[in-house]
Every structure is written in structure tokens, then in C-alpha cells.
XYZ file of C-alpha atoms in Angstrom:
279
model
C -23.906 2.678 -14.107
C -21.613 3.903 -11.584
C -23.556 7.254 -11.176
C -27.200 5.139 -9.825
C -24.164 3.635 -7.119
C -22.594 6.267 -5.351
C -21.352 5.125 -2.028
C -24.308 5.401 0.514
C -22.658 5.584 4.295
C -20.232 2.480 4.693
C -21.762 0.928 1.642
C -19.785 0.907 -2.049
C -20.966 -1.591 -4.742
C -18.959 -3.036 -6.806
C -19.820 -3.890 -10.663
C -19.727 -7.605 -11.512
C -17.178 -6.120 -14.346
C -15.087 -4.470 -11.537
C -14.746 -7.910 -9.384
C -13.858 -9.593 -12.549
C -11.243 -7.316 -13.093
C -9.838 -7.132 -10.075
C -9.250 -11.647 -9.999
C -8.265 -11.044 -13.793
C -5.620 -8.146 -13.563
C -4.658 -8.377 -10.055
C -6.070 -4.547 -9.321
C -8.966 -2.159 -9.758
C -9.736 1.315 -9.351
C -12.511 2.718 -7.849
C -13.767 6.538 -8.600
C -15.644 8.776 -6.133
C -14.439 6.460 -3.099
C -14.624 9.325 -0.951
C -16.110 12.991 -0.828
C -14.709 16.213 -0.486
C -16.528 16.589 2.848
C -15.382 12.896 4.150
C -11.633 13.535 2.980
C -10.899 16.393 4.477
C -10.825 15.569 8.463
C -8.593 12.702 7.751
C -6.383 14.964 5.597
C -5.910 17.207 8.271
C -4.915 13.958 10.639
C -2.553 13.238 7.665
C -0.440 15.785 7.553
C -0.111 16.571 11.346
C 1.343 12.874 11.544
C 3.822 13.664 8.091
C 5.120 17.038 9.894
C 5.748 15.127 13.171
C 3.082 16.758 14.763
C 1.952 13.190 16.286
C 4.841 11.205 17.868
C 5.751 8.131 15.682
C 8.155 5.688 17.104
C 11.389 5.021 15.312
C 11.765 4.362 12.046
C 8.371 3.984 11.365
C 8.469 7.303 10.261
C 10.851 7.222 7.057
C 11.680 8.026 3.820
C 10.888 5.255 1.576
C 14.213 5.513 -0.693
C 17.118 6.591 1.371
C 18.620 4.641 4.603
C 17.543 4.885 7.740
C 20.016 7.960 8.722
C 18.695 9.825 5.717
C 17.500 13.877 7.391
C 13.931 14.539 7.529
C 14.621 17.410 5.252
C 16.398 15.695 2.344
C 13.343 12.664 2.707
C 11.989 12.059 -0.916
C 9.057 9.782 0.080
C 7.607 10.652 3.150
C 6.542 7.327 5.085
C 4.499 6.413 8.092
C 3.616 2.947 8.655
C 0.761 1.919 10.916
C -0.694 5.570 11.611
C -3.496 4.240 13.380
C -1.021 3.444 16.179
C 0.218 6.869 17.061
C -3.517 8.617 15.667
C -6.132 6.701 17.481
C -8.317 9.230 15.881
C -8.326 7.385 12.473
C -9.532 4.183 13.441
C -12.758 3.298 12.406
C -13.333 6.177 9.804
C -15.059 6.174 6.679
C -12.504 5.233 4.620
C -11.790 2.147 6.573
C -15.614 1.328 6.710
C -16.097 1.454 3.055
C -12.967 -0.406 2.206
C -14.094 -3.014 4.492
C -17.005 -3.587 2.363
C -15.331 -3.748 -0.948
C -12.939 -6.545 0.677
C -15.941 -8.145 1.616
C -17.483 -8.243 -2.208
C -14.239 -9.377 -3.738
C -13.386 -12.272 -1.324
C -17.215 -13.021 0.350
C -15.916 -12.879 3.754
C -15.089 -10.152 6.648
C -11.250 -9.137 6.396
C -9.775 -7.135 9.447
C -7.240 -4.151 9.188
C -3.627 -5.630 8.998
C -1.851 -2.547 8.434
C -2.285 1.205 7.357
C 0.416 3.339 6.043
C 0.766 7.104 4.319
C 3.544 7.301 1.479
C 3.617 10.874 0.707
C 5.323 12.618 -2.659
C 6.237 16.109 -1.946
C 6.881 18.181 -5.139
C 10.026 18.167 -7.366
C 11.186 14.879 -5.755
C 12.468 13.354 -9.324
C 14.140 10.761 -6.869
C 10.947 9.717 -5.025
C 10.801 6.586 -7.129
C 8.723 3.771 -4.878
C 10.654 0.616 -6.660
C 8.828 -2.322 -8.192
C 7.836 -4.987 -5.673
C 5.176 -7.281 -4.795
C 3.670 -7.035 -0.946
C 3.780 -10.560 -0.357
C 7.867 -10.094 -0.934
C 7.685 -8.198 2.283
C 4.919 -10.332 4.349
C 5.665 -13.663 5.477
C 3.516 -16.473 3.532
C 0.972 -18.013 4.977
C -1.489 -20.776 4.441
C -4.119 -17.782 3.616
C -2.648 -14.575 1.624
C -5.928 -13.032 0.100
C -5.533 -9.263 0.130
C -7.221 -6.339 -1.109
C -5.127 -3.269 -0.137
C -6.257 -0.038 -0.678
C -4.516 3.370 -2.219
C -6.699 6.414 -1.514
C -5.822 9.822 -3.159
C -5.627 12.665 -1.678
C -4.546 14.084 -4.645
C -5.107 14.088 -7.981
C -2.622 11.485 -9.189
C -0.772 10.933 -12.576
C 1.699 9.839 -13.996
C 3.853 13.190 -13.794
C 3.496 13.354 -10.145
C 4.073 9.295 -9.452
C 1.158 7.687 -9.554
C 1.327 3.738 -8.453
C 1.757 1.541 -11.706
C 0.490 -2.117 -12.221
C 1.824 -5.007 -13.644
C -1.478 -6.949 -15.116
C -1.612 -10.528 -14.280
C 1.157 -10.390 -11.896
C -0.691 -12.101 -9.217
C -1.102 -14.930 -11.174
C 2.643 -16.215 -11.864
C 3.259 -19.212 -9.855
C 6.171 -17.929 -8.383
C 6.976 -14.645 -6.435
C 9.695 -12.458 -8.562
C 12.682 -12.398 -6.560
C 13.621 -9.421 -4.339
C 16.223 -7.756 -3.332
C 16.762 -5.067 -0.547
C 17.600 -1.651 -1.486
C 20.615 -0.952 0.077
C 21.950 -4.090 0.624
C 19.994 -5.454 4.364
C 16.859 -4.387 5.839
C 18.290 -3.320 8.688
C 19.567 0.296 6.004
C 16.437 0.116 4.498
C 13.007 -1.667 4.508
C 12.972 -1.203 0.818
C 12.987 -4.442 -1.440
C 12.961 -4.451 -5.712
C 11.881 -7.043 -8.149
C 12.327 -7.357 -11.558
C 10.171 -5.677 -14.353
C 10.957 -5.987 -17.957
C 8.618 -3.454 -19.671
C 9.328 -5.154 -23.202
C 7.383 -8.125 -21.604
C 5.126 -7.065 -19.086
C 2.013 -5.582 -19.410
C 1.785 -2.050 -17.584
C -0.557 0.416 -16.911
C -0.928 3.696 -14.528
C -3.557 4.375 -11.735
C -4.656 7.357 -12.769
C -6.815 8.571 -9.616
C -8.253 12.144 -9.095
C -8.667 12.871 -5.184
C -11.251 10.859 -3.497
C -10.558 7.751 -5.501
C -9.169 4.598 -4.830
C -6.746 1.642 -6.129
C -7.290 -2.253 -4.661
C -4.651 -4.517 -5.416
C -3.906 -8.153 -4.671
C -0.776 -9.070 -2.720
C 1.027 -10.477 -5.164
C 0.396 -7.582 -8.135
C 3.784 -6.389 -8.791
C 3.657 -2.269 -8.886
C 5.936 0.481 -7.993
C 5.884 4.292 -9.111
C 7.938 6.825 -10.191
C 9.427 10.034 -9.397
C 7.087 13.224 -8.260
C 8.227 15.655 -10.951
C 5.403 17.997 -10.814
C 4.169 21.167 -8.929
C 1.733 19.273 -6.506
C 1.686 16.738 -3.663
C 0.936 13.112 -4.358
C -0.011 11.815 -1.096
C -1.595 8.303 -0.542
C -2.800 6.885 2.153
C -3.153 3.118 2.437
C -5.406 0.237 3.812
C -4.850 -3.648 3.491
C -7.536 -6.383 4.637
C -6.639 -10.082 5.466
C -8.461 -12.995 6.925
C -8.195 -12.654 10.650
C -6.315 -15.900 10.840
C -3.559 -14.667 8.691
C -2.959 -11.427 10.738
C -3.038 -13.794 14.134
C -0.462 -15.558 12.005
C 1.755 -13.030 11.322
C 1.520 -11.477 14.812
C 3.039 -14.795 15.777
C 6.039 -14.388 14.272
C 6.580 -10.808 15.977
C 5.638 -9.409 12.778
C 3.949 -6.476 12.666
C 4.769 -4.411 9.672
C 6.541 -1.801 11.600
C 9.764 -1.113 10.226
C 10.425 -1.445 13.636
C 9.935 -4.838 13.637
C 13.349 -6.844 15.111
C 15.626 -6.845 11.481
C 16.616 -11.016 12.320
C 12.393 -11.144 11.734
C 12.133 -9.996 8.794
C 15.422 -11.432 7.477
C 14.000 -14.982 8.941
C 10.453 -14.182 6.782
C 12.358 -13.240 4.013
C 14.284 -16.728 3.555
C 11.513 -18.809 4.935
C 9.855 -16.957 1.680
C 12.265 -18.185 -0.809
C 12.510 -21.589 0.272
C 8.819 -21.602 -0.534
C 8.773 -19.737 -3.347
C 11.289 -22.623 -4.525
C 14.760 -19.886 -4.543
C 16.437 -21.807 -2.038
């Protein structure tokens, strides 16, 4: 029972049922990931780097659905990528502790931080609509792409404020779906969108009240929807990889910034394809 295995310091056991779940349907969620107590210091780190508080370079503060020229004030998902950059303060916290433990259950190994990022919903943002895509669309491919990445709550989450949404199984087509940027290159936008056809693909909501957590593979395809309620919905994310497969990726010059040189992530992009068999 989940209630005899409340998360004791950096520990959080996983059910057998929840590992099986998580290699079945490509994702999981996890309740109580965090308390109260443990959330609020890093909320408060949160939003001092969302109102600019904390320098972020570039475009690695940006809104998730508009181009790149887009004003702060008209921004409909509030990004920062990598915020343990510019907020030394984060790293090592509980939440990165305890996630590192759950990687470690669902792939028997220690995984390293490749990236953090807070995607933030403000209220009445109908348009704050994070489109379907897998993450291994925007990550080059290499010979080791075992994920678990991490959505914490920091609200209550639903599907009327845009809670992320899961395609089951995803992870286990042979093929990545194809995507497509946003606007057209990813020097406008870092956005890319796959396909979903909801008459054939089986999809379900992660319904998360504050202090809980989604894990996902790389390859699950999920997006969300629009924030259309009176409250925040304001995640903050963690993904875990091998250490080989970050030193990979580093050599490439790829870093997930969105500051990252454009002719990189154009290059990963087609090098993708060609893999994946599109080209």
C-alpha cells in the first residue's frame, strides 16, 4: 500500500505494479512525491526565475507557443529551460534526489540530470496549448535513449487547467511519429508537433494534485491543452539519462538550451529522420 511507503528522505519506492506500468504504458504517476514543507522553498525559487527576477540568457526564457519575438506580457506558456543554470540554488534539492532514485528502480542503474525546465500555465490562457510531441523528436538519438523525465506539480492539475496528456504505448512504435516545427524553422520557434489521431490512440490525462509527479519515457507521445481555469498550472521538470548519452549529446554542442546554435538542432533533427527511416 502506498500509505506504509511514503517517501523517507531521498528514498521513494516504487510498486512492482507501478514499474510495470511505466515499461507497459510508457508513463506513471506518482502521488505524494513531495510535501507541502519540501515544495515550498523551491516554489519560491520558481517564480523569482518566471518573473525575471534571476537573469536567464536568451531565449531560454520563452513562451512555449508563440515565436521568439512574442512580448513577455502576451506569453501563454511561460518557459525556462535549464533553471539550474541561472539558480544554482536548485541543484541538488529534494526533488532531484528523489527522482534520482525512482530512475534508478525503473532502469537499475544511476542516471545523471540532463536537463531541467519550468513550463508554467498562467490563468485564462485558452491558447497555452503545449502541442503533441515525443522528446526524443527534439534530442538527438543515440546508441542509449532510456529516460525517465519527471513532471512535478505545483499545482493541482486537471484537465481544465492543462494538465500533460499521454498517449499509452507510444514508446513502443518502432518508429518516431514525424515532427514538424511550429512555425515553420526552429530558429521562430523551438516548438515541434506530431501527429495524434484520438479515434485511434489511446489517451489519458495526468491528473496530479500539488506535490505529485508524472515519469515518462522519451518516446511517450504527450502534449496538453489550454489553461482555461482560475488557477496556475505550473510544472517543473526533471529528465535522467545514462551518463554516456548526456557526454554524447554534449558532443554535438547540444545542450537543450534553446540557445543552442539553430544549424545544431536542424543537423539533429535530419540525422533523426534518416534513422527513424523518413529520409
Amino acid at each position: 500500500m502506498r500509505a506504509a511507503m511514503r517517501p523517507v528522505a531521498d528514498r521513494y519506492p516504487l510498486t512492482e505494479a507501478e514499474i510495470a506500468a511505466f515499461h507497459r504504458d510508457g508513463w506513471i504517476t506518482l502521488p505524494g512525491f513531495l510535501s507541502d514543507a519540501e515544495l515550498r522553498p523551491l516554489e519560491d525559487l520558481y517564480m523569482r526565475l518566471l518573473r525575471r527576477e534571476v537573469p536567464v540568457r536568451g531565449r531560454d526564457h520563452c513562451d512555449m507557443t508563440g515565436d521568439y519575438g512574442r512580448p513577455i506580457e502576451d506569453y501563454a506558456i511561460l518557459n525556462v529551460m535549464l533553471p539550474r543554470v541561472y539558480c544554482p540554488q536548485l541543484a541538488g534539492n529534494v526533488y532531484e534526489r528523489r527522482a534520482a532514485d525512482v530512475a534508478r528502480q525503473l532502469w537499475g542503474e544511476d542516471f545523471a540530470i540532463d536537463y531541467d525546465q519550468l513550463v508554467a500555465k498562467p490563468p485564462h490562457k485558452a491558447d497555452a496549448v503545449f502541442h503533441w510531441h515525443q522528446d526524443l523528436g527534439y534530442w538527438p538519438i543515440t546508441p542509449d535513449t532510456r529516460t525517465a523525465t519527471f513532471w512535478l506539480a505545483l499545482d493541482d492539475v486537471a484537465d481544465d487547467n492543462g494538465c500533460v496528456r499521454f498517449v499509452d504505448g507510444s514508446h513502443r512504435e518502432p518508429e518516431l511519429r514525424e515532427h514538424l516545427p511550429l512555425h515553420g524553422d526552429r530558429d521562430s520557434n523551438h516548438t515541434l508537433v506530431a501527429q495524434v489521431d484520438p479515434a485511434r490512440d489511446r489517451i489519458r490525462s495526468a491528473i496530479l494534485p500539488r506535490g505529485s509527479v508524472s515519469v515518462h519515457h522519451e518516446r511517450a507521445v504527450h502534449g496538453s491543452g489550454g489553461n482555461g481555469s482560475d488557477r496556475w498550472r505550473r510544472g517543473y521538470v526533471l529528465a535522467y539519462r545514462a551518463p554516456a548519452t548526456i557526454a554524447a549529446e554534449r558532443a554535438m554542442g547540444f545542450t537543450h538550451s534553446h540557445n543552442d546554435d539553430a544549424k545544431v538542432l536542424t543537423t539533429i533533427g535530419e540525422q533523426t529522420r534518416r534513422r527513424e527511416g523518413r529520409g
